[in-house]
Amino acid sequence: MEGVAIAAAVLGGLGLLFGGVLALADRFLKVEEDPRIEQVERLLPGSNCGACGQPGCRGLAERIVAGEQPPSKCTVSSPSGLDAIADFLGVDVGAAEKQVARIHCGGGLGRARMLASYEGESSCRGAHLVGGGGLECSWGCLGLADCVRACTFDAMRMNGSRLPVVDVAKCTACGDCVVACPRALIDIVPLAHPLIVQCRAPLAAEAARHLCSAACDACGRCAADAAPGLVRMVSN
């Protein structure tokens, strides 16, 4: 019985000692967080889309408060929302070039040749795993709208040719559609970018045109006619 009492006393003493150490550590080692971070996070839209390059709005708020990023780094906030953040911190909104998703395929129904009628899973990723869902072109858009479903901003729709169309006014360049496309046909580029090549055919000339009437046949005219350095041919 005496041994039990001693053990209990020792454990109780250790508990008090460790508790005291933790209390002192909390008091003297505590890192105070800038209260402005929470306020800036509230002013951000809270979509946590990652378009700014951060894992969420909290991460961007921390960097804006630290002066590492301007408020304009958030591509989802409205102009008034960005102004509110800038006014609160007493900083400039910052210049930002709008980025949007662009589709590198101009094929679709009536242009891209079909090998068979696909009746499997209604998703691009599923069709891609089983030979392209009947599409003979192995690099073109499968037209099953994985990118549209991935967009949480209602910025994409499918047109009559079963190709995705981007609403540039709603697009936040979050990149979810880029990840959703199993054929890597979507890029995030500046809205002001003057040229968009709507084909990623690895073949040239008639080999490409045989599979899709809209295919790039690597003729090189675009590079030849453009200003020096503006367009160059890379792997067809």
PDB file of N, CA and C in Angstrom, residues 109-211:
ATOM      1  N   LEU A 109     -17.373  17.445 -82.312  1.00  0.00           N
ATOM      2  CA  LEU A 109     -18.280  16.741 -83.220  1.00  0.00           C
ATOM      3  C   LEU A 109     -18.209  17.317 -84.624  1.00  0.00           C
ATOM      4  N   GLY A 110     -18.158  16.431 -85.603  1.00  0.00           N
ATOM      5  CA  GLY A 110     -18.140  16.861 -86.991  1.00  0.00           C
ATOM      6  C   GLY A 110     -16.758  17.169 -87.520  1.00  0.00           C
ATOM      7  N   ARG A 111     -15.769  17.225 -86.655  1.00  0.00           N
ATOM      8  CA  ARG A 111     -14.397  17.507 -87.089  1.00  0.00           C
ATOM      9  C   ARG A 111     -13.447  16.362 -86.738  1.00  0.00           C
ATOM     10  N   ALA A 112     -13.514  15.919 -85.503  1.00  0.00           N
ATOM     11  CA  ALA A 112     -12.661  14.806 -85.077  1.00  0.00           C
ATOM     12  C   ALA A 112     -13.315  13.478 -85.459  1.00  0.00           C
ATOM     13  N   ARG A 113     -12.548  12.570 -86.031  1.00  0.00           N
ATOM     14  CA  ARG A 113     -13.081  11.277 -86.463  1.00  0.00           C
ATOM     15  C   ARG A 113     -13.319  10.360 -85.269  1.00  0.00           C
ATOM     16  N   MET A 114     -14.385   9.582 -85.376  1.00  0.00           N
ATOM     17  CA  MET A 114     -14.735   8.623 -84.328  1.00  0.00           C
ATOM     18  C   MET A 114     -14.475   7.206 -84.830  1.00  0.00           C
ATOM     19  N   LEU A 115     -13.942   6.379 -83.957  1.00  0.00           N
ATOM     20  CA  LEU A 115     -13.718   4.970 -84.282  1.00  0.00           C
ATOM     21  C   LEU A 115     -14.897   4.102 -83.875  1.00  0.00           C
ATOM     22  N   ALA A 116     -15.553   4.503 -82.787  1.00  0.00           N
ATOM     23  CA  ALA A 116     -16.653   3.701 -82.256  1.00  0.00           C
ATOM     24  C   ALA A 116     -17.556   4.569 -81.403  1.00  0.00           C
ATOM     25  N   SER A 117     -18.700   4.022 -81.040  1.00  0.00           N
ATOM     26  CA  SER A 117     -19.622   4.714 -80.148  1.00  0.00           C
ATOM     27  C   SER A 117     -19.277   4.337 -78.709  1.00  0.00           C
ATOM     28  N   TYR A 118     -18.947   5.322 -77.916  1.00  0.00           N
ATOM     29  CA  TYR A 118     -18.534   5.072 -76.531  1.00  0.00           C
ATOM     30  C   TYR A 118     -19.755   5.016 -75.621  1.00  0.00           C
ATOM     31  N   GLU A 119     -19.877   3.952 -74.842  1.00  0.00           N
ATOM     32  CA  GLU A 119     -21.009   3.792 -73.934  1.00  0.00           C
ATOM     33  C   GLU A 119     -20.556   3.510 -72.500  1.00  0.00           C
ATOM     34  N   GLY A 120     -19.329   3.878 -72.185  1.00  0.00           N
ATOM     35  CA  GLY A 120     -18.800   3.623 -70.854  1.00  0.00           C
ATOM     36  C   GLY A 120     -19.076   4.767 -69.898  1.00  0.00           C
ATOM     37  N   GLU A 121     -18.233   4.894 -68.884  1.00  0.00           N
ATOM     38  CA  GLU A 121     -18.372   5.931 -67.869  1.00  0.00           C
ATOM     39  C   GLU A 121     -18.372   7.312 -68.519  1.00  0.00           C
ATOM     40  N   SER A 122     -19.311   8.145 -68.122  1.00  0.00           N
ATOM     41  CA  SER A 122     -19.443   9.471 -68.729  1.00  0.00           C
ATOM     42  C   SER A 122     -18.472  10.460 -68.088  1.00  0.00           C
ATOM     43  N   SER A 123     -17.197  10.219 -68.305  1.00  0.00           N
ATOM     44  CA  SER A 123     -16.163  11.133 -67.828  1.00  0.00           C
ATOM     45  C   SER A 123     -14.970  11.042 -68.763  1.00  0.00           C
ATOM     46  N   CYS A 124     -14.289  12.154 -68.930  1.00  0.00           N
ATOM     47  CA  CYS A 124     -13.116  12.178 -69.808  1.00  0.00           C
ATOM     48  C   CYS A 124     -12.032  11.240 -69.288  1.00  0.00           C
ATOM     49  N   ARG A 125     -11.844  11.240 -67.970  1.00  0.00           N
ATOM     50  CA  ARG A 125     -10.800  10.398 -67.399  1.00  0.00           C
ATOM     51  C   ARG A 125     -11.105   8.916 -67.626  1.00  0.00           C
ATOM     52  N   GLY A 126     -12.375   8.549 -67.492  1.00  0.00           N
ATOM     53  CA  GLY A 126     -12.750   7.172 -67.727  1.00  0.00           C
ATOM     54  C   GLY A 126     -12.573   6.782 -69.183  1.00  0.00           C
ATOM     55  N   ALA A 127     -12.998   7.660 -70.096  1.00  0.00           N
ATOM     56  CA  ALA A 127     -12.868   7.379 -71.527  1.00  0.00           C
ATOM     57  C   ALA A 127     -11.408   7.316 -71.950  1.00  0.00           C
ATOM     58  N   HIS A 128     -10.589   8.168 -71.364  1.00  0.00           N
ATOM     59  CA  HIS A 128      -9.166   8.201 -71.706  1.00  0.00           C
ATOM     60  C   HIS A 128      -8.481   6.886 -71.349  1.00  0.00           C
ATOM     61  N   LEU A 129      -8.962   6.248 -70.297  1.00  0.00           N
ATOM     62  CA  LEU A 129      -8.352   4.998 -69.851  1.00  0.00           C
ATOM     63  C   LEU A 129      -8.694   3.816 -70.743  1.00  0.00           C
ATOM     64  N   VAL A 130      -9.758   3.950 -71.536  1.00  0.00           N
ATOM     65  CA  VAL A 130     -10.172   2.833 -72.402  1.00  0.00           C
ATOM     66  C   VAL A 130     -10.086   3.237 -73.869  1.00  0.00           C
ATOM     67  N   GLY A 131      -8.946   3.744 -74.256  1.00  0.00           N
ATOM     68  CA  GLY A 131      -8.706   4.007 -75.669  1.00  0.00           C
ATOM     69  C   GLY A 131      -9.308   5.277 -76.207  1.00  0.00           C
ATOM     70  N   GLY A 132      -9.686   6.197 -75.356  1.00  0.00           N
ATOM     71  CA  GLY A 132     -10.163   7.484 -75.845  1.00  0.00           C
ATOM     72  C   GLY A 132     -11.648   7.564 -76.096  1.00  0.00           C
ATOM     73  N   GLY A 133     -12.418   6.637 -75.588  1.00  0.00           N
ATOM     74  CA  GLY A 133     -13.868   6.731 -75.703  1.00  0.00           C
ATOM     75  C   GLY A 133     -14.392   6.751 -77.120  1.00  0.00           C
ATOM     76  N   GLY A 134     -13.707   6.085 -78.021  1.00  0.00           N
ATOM     77  CA  GLY A 134     -14.153   6.021 -79.410  1.00  0.00           C
ATOM     78  C   GLY A 134     -13.569   7.099 -80.294  1.00  0.00           C
ATOM     79  N   LEU A 135     -12.881   8.079 -79.723  1.00  0.00           N
ATOM     80  CA  LEU A 135     -12.280   9.160 -80.507  1.00  0.00           C
ATOM     81  C   LEU A 135     -10.973   8.672 -81.123  1.00  0.00           C
ATOM     82  N   GLU A 136     -10.848   8.799 -82.438  1.00  0.00           N
ATOM     83  CA  GLU A 136      -9.640   8.313 -83.107  1.00  0.00           C
ATOM     84  C   GLU A 136      -8.439   9.205 -82.811  1.00  0.00           C
ATOM     85  N   CYS A 137      -8.690  10.473 -82.643  1.00  0.00           N
ATOM     86  CA  CYS A 137      -7.631  11.425 -82.306  1.00  0.00           C
ATOM     87  C   CYS A 137      -7.220  11.196 -80.851  1.00  0.00           C
ATOM     88  N   SER A 138      -5.986  10.804 -80.622  1.00  0.00           N
ATOM     89  CA  SER A 138      -5.540  10.435 -79.276  1.00  0.00           C
ATOM     90  C   SER A 138      -5.092  11.627 -78.440  1.00  0.00           C
ATOM     91  N   TRP A 139      -5.163  12.826 -78.988  1.00  0.00           N
ATOM     92  CA  TRP A 139      -4.736  14.016 -78.242  1.00  0.00           C
ATOM     93  C   TRP A 139      -5.856  15.045 -78.075  1.00  0.00           C
ATOM     94  N   GLY A 140      -7.011  14.799 -78.687  1.00  0.00           N
ATOM     95  CA  GLY A 140      -8.090  15.789 -78.690  1.00  0.00           C
ATOM     96  C   GLY A 140      -9.007  15.725 -77.481  1.00  0.00           C
ATOM     97  N   CYS A 141      -9.886  16.711 -77.391  1.00  0.00           N
ATOM     98  CA  CYS A 141     -10.853  16.800 -76.299  1.00  0.00           C
ATOM     99  C   CYS A 141     -11.867  15.665 -76.405  1.00  0.00           C
ATOM    100  N   LEU A 142     -12.105  14.995 -75.285  1.00  0.00           N
ATOM    101  CA  LEU A 142     -13.032  13.868 -75.253  1.00  0.00           C
ATOM    102  C   LEU A 142     -14.481  14.310 -75.103  1.00  0.00           C
ATOM    103  N   GLY A 143     -14.708  15.555 -74.751  1.00  0.00           N
ATOM    104  CA  GLY A 143     -16.048  16.130 -74.745  1.00  0.00           C
ATOM    105  C   GLY A 143     -17.006  15.640 -73.684  1.00  0.00           C
ATOM    106  N   LEU A 144     -16.492  15.075 -72.588  1.00  0.00           N
ATOM    107  CA  LEU A 144     -17.376  14.549 -71.546  1.00  0.00           C
ATOM    108  C   LEU A 144     -17.417  15.441 -70.309  1.00  0.00           C
ATOM    109  N   ALA A 145     -16.885  16.626 -70.425  1.00  0.00           N
ATOM    110  CA  ALA A 145     -17.109  17.724 -69.472  1.00  0.00           C
ATOM    111  C   ALA A 145     -16.517  17.558 -68.074  1.00  0.00           C
ATOM    112  N   ASP A 146     -15.429  16.843 -67.931  1.00  0.00           N
ATOM    113  CA  ASP A 146     -14.778  16.782 -66.618  1.00  0.00           C
ATOM    114  C   ASP A 146     -14.352  18.174 -66.156  1.00  0.00           C
ATOM    115  N   CYS A 147     -13.862  18.976 -67.090  1.00  0.00           N
ATOM    116  CA  CYS A 147     -13.398  20.325 -66.746  1.00  0.00           C
ATOM    117  C   CYS A 147     -14.558  21.210 -66.294  1.00  0.00           C
ATOM    118  N   VAL A 148     -15.702  21.067 -66.943  1.00  0.00           N
ATOM    119  CA  VAL A 148     -16.877  21.867 -66.581  1.00  0.00           C
ATOM    120  C   VAL A 148     -17.343  21.515 -65.175  1.00  0.00           C
ATOM    121  N   ARG A 149     -17.369  20.231 -64.870  1.00  0.00           N
ATOM    122  CA  ARG A 149     -17.786  19.806 -63.527  1.00  0.00           C
ATOM    123  C   ARG A 149     -16.784  20.227 -62.455  1.00  0.00           C
ATOM    124  N   ALA A 150     -15.524  20.338 -62.839  1.00  0.00           N
ATOM    125  CA  ALA A 150     -14.499  20.720 -61.866  1.00  0.00           C
ATOM    126  C   ALA A 150     -14.534  22.207 -61.542  1.00  0.00           C
ATOM    127  N   CYS A 151     -15.112  23.009 -62.431  1.00  0.00           N
ATOM    128  CA  CYS A 151     -15.137  24.465 -62.231  1.00  0.00           C
ATOM    129  C   CYS A 151     -16.202  24.840 -61.205  1.00  0.00           C
ATOM    130  N   THR A 152     -15.764  25.432 -60.106  1.00  0.00           N
ATOM    131  CA  THR A 152     -16.692  25.828 -59.038  1.00  0.00           C
ATOM    132  C   THR A 152     -17.185  27.258 -59.202  1.00  0.00           C
ATOM    133  N   PHE A 153     -16.787  27.908 -60.283  1.00  0.00           N
ATOM    134  CA  PHE A 153     -17.177  29.299 -60.502  1.00  0.00           C
ATOM    135  C   PHE A 153     -18.144  29.453 -61.674  1.00  0.00           C
ATOM    136  N   ASP A 154     -18.648  28.320 -62.187  1.00  0.00           N
ATOM    137  CA  ASP A 154     -19.596  28.340 -63.305  1.00  0.00           C
ATOM    138  C   ASP A 154     -19.023  29.114 -64.487  1.00  0.00           C
ATOM    139  N   ALA A 155     -17.730  28.937 -64.734  1.00  0.00           N
ATOM    140  CA  ALA A 155     -17.053  29.690 -65.787  1.00  0.00           C
ATOM    141  C   ALA A 155     -16.827  28.867 -67.049  1.00  0.00           C
ATOM    142  N   MET A 156     -17.358  27.635 -67.090  1.00  0.00           N
ATOM    143  CA  MET A 156     -17.184  26.799 -68.270  1.00  0.00           C
ATOM    144  C   MET A 156     -18.498  26.125 -68.638  1.00  0.00           C
ATOM    145  N   ARG A 157     -18.679  25.916 -69.932  1.00  0.00           N
ATOM    146  CA  ARG A 157     -19.853  25.207 -70.434  1.00  0.00           C
ATOM    147  C   ARG A 157     -19.440  24.433 -71.680  1.00  0.00           C
ATOM    148  N   MET A 158     -20.251  23.463 -72.064  1.00  0.00           N
ATOM    149  CA  MET A 158     -19.991  22.700 -73.277  1.00  0.00           C
ATOM    150  C   MET A 158     -20.817  23.281 -74.411  1.00  0.00           C
ATOM    151  N   ASN A 159     -20.201  23.470 -75.580  1.00  0.00           N
ATOM    152  CA  ASN A 159     -20.950  23.991 -76.725  1.00  0.00           C
ATOM    153  C   ASN A 159     -21.547  22.850 -77.543  1.00  0.00           C
ATOM    154  N   GLY A 160     -22.164  23.189 -78.663  1.00  0.00           N
ATOM    155  CA  GLY A 160     -22.831  22.190 -79.486  1.00  0.00           C
ATOM    156  C   GLY A 160     -21.898  21.175 -80.104  1.00  0.00           C
ATOM    157  N   SER A 161     -20.615  21.491 -80.163  1.00  0.00           N
ATOM    158  CA  SER A 161     -19.624  20.561 -80.710  1.00  0.00           C
ATOM    159  C   SER A 161     -18.977  19.705 -79.635  1.00  0.00           C
ATOM    160  N   ARG A 162     -19.522  19.805 -78.418  1.00  0.00           N
ATOM    161  CA  ARG A 162     -18.993  19.079 -77.262  1.00  0.00           C
ATOM    162  C   ARG A 162     -17.565  19.488 -76.939  1.00  0.00           C
ATOM    163  N   LEU A 163     -17.333  20.801 -77.046  1.00  0.00           N
ATOM    164  CA  LEU A 163     -16.060  21.376 -76.636  1.00  0.00           C
ATOM    165  C   LEU A 163     -16.315  22.369 -75.510  1.00  0.00           C
ATOM    166  N   PRO A 164     -15.429  22.450 -74.527  1.00  0.00           N
ATOM    167  CA  PRO A 164     -15.622  23.405 -73.437  1.00  0.00           C
ATOM    168  C   PRO A 164     -15.356  24.833 -73.885  1.00  0.00           C
ATOM    169  N   VAL A 165     -16.174  25.736 -73.375  1.00  0.00           N
ATOM    170  CA  VAL A 165     -16.022  27.167 -73.659  1.00  0.00           C
ATOM    171  C   VAL A 165     -15.840  27.883 -72.324  1.00  0.00           C
ATOM    172  N   VAL A 166     -14.866  28.770 -72.261  1.00  0.00           N
ATOM    173  CA  VAL A 166     -14.547  29.478 -71.021  1.00  0.00           C
ATOM    174  C   VAL A 166     -15.193  30.856 -71.018  1.00  0.00           C
ATOM    175  N   ASP A 167     -15.898  31.169 -69.944  1.00  0.00           N
ATOM    176  CA  ASP A 167     -16.437  32.514 -69.725  1.00  0.00           C
ATOM    177  C   ASP A 167     -15.336  33.308 -69.025  1.00  0.00           C
ATOM    178  N   VAL A 168     -14.638  34.154 -69.784  1.00  0.00           N
ATOM    179  CA  VAL A 168     -13.472  34.848 -69.228  1.00  0.00           C
ATOM    180  C   VAL A 168     -13.850  35.809 -68.109  1.00  0.00           C
ATOM    181  N   ALA A 169     -15.097  36.269 -68.091  1.00  0.00           N
ATOM    182  CA  ALA A 169     -15.523  37.187 -67.031  1.00  0.00           C
ATOM    183  C   ALA A 169     -15.630  36.469 -65.689  1.00  0.00           C
ATOM    184  N   LYS A 170     -15.946  35.169 -65.725  1.00  0.00           N
ATOM    185  CA  LYS A 170     -16.102  34.401 -64.485  1.00  0.00           C
ATOM    186  C   LYS A 170     -14.854  33.605 -64.107  1.00  0.00           C
ATOM    187  N   CYS A 171     -13.992  33.343 -65.072  1.00  0.00           N
ATOM    188  CA  CYS A 171     -12.818  32.512 -64.820  1.00  0.00           C
ATOM    189  C   CYS A 171     -11.867  33.196 -63.843  1.00  0.00           C
ATOM    190  N   THR A 172     -11.439  32.455 -62.830  1.00  0.00           N
ATOM    191  CA  THR A 172     -10.513  32.986 -61.823  1.00  0.00           C
ATOM    192  C   THR A 172      -9.110  32.409 -61.969  1.00  0.00           C
ATOM    193  N   ALA A 173      -8.900  31.583 -62.972  1.00  0.00           N
ATOM    194  CA  ALA A 173      -7.588  30.961 -63.201  1.00  0.00           C
ATOM    195  C   ALA A 173      -7.161  30.084 -62.032  1.00  0.00           C
ATOM    196  N   CYS A 174      -8.126  29.437 -61.389  1.00  0.00           N
ATOM    197  CA  CYS A 174      -7.807  28.603 -60.222  1.00  0.00           C
ATOM    198  C   CYS A 174      -7.044  27.343 -60.614  1.00  0.00           C
ATOM    199  N   GLY A 175      -7.234  26.873 -61.851  1.00  0.00           N
ATOM    200  CA  GLY A 175      -6.500  25.709 -62.325  1.00  0.00           C
ATOM    201  C   GLY A 175      -7.170  24.371 -62.089  1.00  0.00           C
ATOM    202  N   ASP A 176      -8.370  24.364 -61.524  1.00  0.00           N
ATOM    203  CA  ASP A 176      -9.057  23.088 -61.283  1.00  0.00           C
ATOM    204  C   ASP A 176      -9.344  22.351 -62.593  1.00  0.00           C
ATOM    205  N   CYS A 177      -9.672  23.104 -63.634  1.00  0.00           N
ATOM    206  CA  CYS A 177      -9.956  22.486 -64.931  1.00  0.00           C
ATOM    207  C   CYS A 177      -8.689  21.896 -65.543  1.00  0.00           C
ATOM    208  N   VAL A 178      -7.555  22.530 -65.285  1.00  0.00           N
ATOM    209  CA  VAL A 178      -6.275  22.028 -65.791  1.00  0.00           C
ATOM    210  C   VAL A 178      -6.001  20.643 -65.215  1.00  0.00           C
ATOM    211  N   VAL A 179      -6.235  20.498 -63.929  1.00  0.00           N
ATOM    212  CA  VAL A 179      -6.018  19.221 -63.246  1.00  0.00           C
ATOM    213  C   VAL A 179      -7.016  18.171 -63.724  1.00  0.00           C
ATOM    214  N   ALA A 180      -8.239  18.592 -64.024  1.00  0.00           N
ATOM    215  CA  ALA A 180      -9.305  17.652 -64.393  1.00  0.00           C
ATOM    216  C   ALA A 180      -9.114  17.047 -65.776  1.00  0.00           C
ATOM    217  N   CYS A 181      -8.426  17.734 -66.676  1.00  0.00           N
ATOM    218  CA  CYS A 181      -8.288  17.257 -68.057  1.00  0.00           C
ATOM    219  C   CYS A 181      -7.223  16.169 -68.154  1.00  0.00           C
ATOM    220  N   PRO A 182      -7.594  14.944 -68.532  1.00  0.00           N
ATOM    221  CA  PRO A 182      -6.623  13.852 -68.604  1.00  0.00           C
ATOM    222  C   PRO A 182      -5.688  13.958 -69.802  1.00  0.00           C
ATOM    223  N   ARG A 183      -5.979  14.875 -70.724  1.00  0.00           N
ATOM    224  CA  ARG A 183      -5.142  15.010 -71.911  1.00  0.00           C
ATOM    225  C   ARG A 183      -4.333  16.310 -71.929  1.00  0.00           C
ATOM    226  N   ALA A 184      -4.312  16.992 -70.807  1.00  0.00           N
ATOM    227  CA  ALA A 184      -3.496  18.211 -70.663  1.00  0.00           C
ATOM    228  C   ALA A 184      -3.772  19.219 -71.778  1.00  0.00           C
ATOM    229  N   LEU A 185      -5.057  19.463 -72.029  1.00  0.00           N
ATOM    230  CA  LEU A 185      -5.451  20.375 -73.103  1.00  0.00           C
ATOM    231  C   LEU A 185      -5.778  21.780 -72.610  1.00  0.00           C
ATOM    232  N   ILE A 186      -5.635  22.033 -71.324  1.00  0.00           N
ATOM    233  CA  ILE A 186      -6.006  23.336 -70.777  1.00  0.00           C
ATOM    234  C   ILE A 186      -4.797  23.983 -70.118  1.00  0.00           C
ATOM    235  N   ASP A 187      -4.584  25.241 -70.442  1.00  0.00           N
ATOM    236  CA  ASP A 187      -3.516  26.027 -69.832  1.00  0.00           C
ATOM    237  C   ASP A 187      -4.098  27.291 -69.232  1.00  0.00           C
ATOM    238  N   ILE A 188      -3.404  27.853 -68.252  1.00  0.00           N
ATOM    239  CA  ILE A 188      -3.749  29.153 -67.700  1.00  0.00           C
ATOM    240  C   ILE A 188      -2.809  30.172 -68.327  1.00  0.00           C
ATOM    241  N   VAL A 189      -3.371  31.130 -69.051  1.00  0.00           N
ATOM    242  CA  VAL A 189      -2.558  32.119 -69.764  1.00  0.00           C
ATOM    243  C   VAL A 189      -3.133  33.514 -69.536  1.00  0.00           C
ATOM    244  N   PRO A 190      -2.352  34.556 -69.797  1.00  0.00           N
ATOM    245  CA  PRO A 190      -2.881  35.919 -69.675  1.00  0.00           C
ATOM    246  C   PRO A 190      -4.047  36.139 -70.639  1.00  0.00           C
ATOM    247  N   LEU A 191      -5.066  36.838 -70.176  1.00  0.00           N
ATOM    248  CA  LEU A 191      -6.219  37.132 -71.027  1.00  0.00           C
ATOM    249  C   LEU A 191      -5.797  37.907 -72.269  1.00  0.00           C
ATOM    250  N   ALA A 192      -4.783  38.736 -72.122  1.00  0.00           N
ATOM    251  CA  ALA A 192      -4.332  39.565 -73.241  1.00  0.00           C
ATOM    252  C   ALA A 192      -3.469  38.805 -74.242  1.00  0.00           C
ATOM    253  N   HIS A 193      -3.211  37.532 -73.980  1.00  0.00           N
ATOM    254  CA  HIS A 193      -2.385  36.742 -74.896  1.00  0.00           C
ATOM    255  C   HIS A 193      -3.051  36.714 -76.264  1.00  0.00           C
ATOM    256  N   PRO A 194      -2.374  37.179 -77.311  1.00  0.00           N
ATOM    257  CA  PRO A 194      -3.033  37.329 -78.617  1.00  0.00           C
ATOM    258  C   PRO A 194      -3.226  36.039 -79.403  1.00  0.00           C
ATOM    259  N   LEU A 195      -2.462  35.007 -79.106  1.00  0.00           N
ATOM    260  CA  LEU A 195      -2.509  33.793 -79.917  1.00  0.00           C
ATOM    261  C   LEU A 195      -2.829  32.565 -79.068  1.00  0.00           C
ATOM    262  N   ILE A 196      -3.720  31.741 -79.585  1.00  0.00           N
ATOM    263  CA  ILE A 196      -4.057  30.478 -78.929  1.00  0.00           C
ATOM    264  C   ILE A 196      -4.067  29.386 -79.994  1.00  0.00           C
ATOM    265  N   VAL A 197      -3.221  28.398 -79.854  1.00  0.00           N
ATOM    266  CA  VAL A 197      -3.186  27.278 -80.791  1.00  0.00           C
ATOM    267  C   VAL A 197      -4.150  26.213 -80.282  1.00  0.00           C
ATOM    268  N   GLN A 198      -5.204  25.964 -81.038  1.00  0.00           N
ATOM    269  CA  GLN A 198      -6.244  25.041 -80.584  1.00  0.00           C
ATOM    270  C   GLN A 198      -6.018  23.619 -81.079  1.00  0.00           C
ATOM    271  N   CYS A 199      -4.793  23.167 -80.975  1.00  0.00           N
ATOM    272  CA  CYS A 199      -4.492  21.783 -81.324  1.00  0.00           C
ATOM    273  C   CYS A 199      -3.125  21.424 -80.761  1.00  0.00           C
ATOM    274  N   ARG A 200      -3.010  20.194 -80.282  1.00  0.00           N
ATOM    275  CA  ARG A 200      -1.725  19.709 -79.791  1.00  0.00           C
ATOM    276  C   ARG A 200      -1.341  18.412 -80.505  1.00  0.00           C
ATOM    277  N   ALA A 201      -1.590  18.386 -81.794  1.00  0.00           N
ATOM    278  CA  ALA A 201      -1.297  17.191 -82.579  1.00  0.00           C
ATOM    279  C   ALA A 201       0.206  16.917 -82.603  1.00  0.00           C
ATOM    280  N   PRO A 202       0.615  15.693 -82.297  1.00  0.00           N
ATOM    281  CA  PRO A 202       2.033  15.339 -82.385  1.00  0.00           C
ATOM    282  C   PRO A 202       2.432  14.910 -83.794  1.00  0.00           C
ATOM    283  N   LEU A 203       1.434  14.830 -84.680  1.00  0.00           N
ATOM    284  CA  LEU A 203       1.676  14.403 -86.059  1.00  0.00           C
ATOM    285  C   LEU A 203       1.748  15.613 -86.977  1.00  0.00           C
ATOM    286  N   ALA A 204       2.153  15.385 -88.208  1.00  0.00           N
ATOM    287  CA  ALA A 204       2.267  16.479 -89.170  1.00  0.00           C
ATOM    288  C   ALA A 204       1.472  16.169 -90.432  1.00  0.00           C
ATOM    289  N   ALA A 205       1.177  17.232 -91.170  1.00  0.00           N
ATOM    290  CA  ALA A 205       0.555  17.156 -92.494  1.00  0.00           C
ATOM    291  C   ALA A 205      -0.686  16.272 -92.509  1.00  0.00           C
ATOM    292  N   GLU A 206      -0.785  15.404 -93.519  1.00  0.00           N
ATOM    293  CA  GLU A 206      -1.995  14.617 -93.730  1.00  0.00           C
ATOM    294  C   GLU A 206      -2.274  13.636 -92.597  1.00  0.00           C
ATOM    295  N   ALA A 207      -1.247  13.212 -91.893  1.00  0.00           N
ATOM    296  CA  ALA A 207      -1.459  12.272 -90.788  1.00  0.00           C
ATOM    297  C   ALA A 207      -2.344  12.887 -89.719  1.00  0.00           C
ATOM    298  N   ALA A 208      -2.167  14.185 -89.473  1.00  0.00           N
ATOM    299  CA  ALA A 208      -2.992  14.876 -88.482  1.00  0.00           C
ATOM    300  C   ALA A 208      -4.365  15.203 -89.049  1.00  0.00           C
ATOM    301  N   ARG A 209      -4.395  15.716 -90.271  1.00  0.00           N
ATOM    302  CA  ARG A 209      -5.660  16.104 -90.896  1.00  0.00           C
ATOM    303  C   ARG A 209      -6.569  14.909 -91.140  1.00  0.00           C
ATOM    304  N   HIS A 210      -5.984  13.741 -91.299  1.00  0.00           N
ATOM    305  CA  HIS A 210      -6.791  12.539 -91.509  1.00  0.00           C
ATOM    306  C   HIS A 210      -7.650  12.236 -90.286  1.00  0.00           C
ATOM    307  N   LEU A 211      -7.153  12.588 -89.104  1.00  0.00           N
ATOM    308  CA  LEU A 211      -7.871  12.292 -87.870  1.00  0.00           C
ATOM    309  C   LEU A 211      -8.809  13.402 -87.440  1.00  0.00           C
TER     310      LEU A 211
END
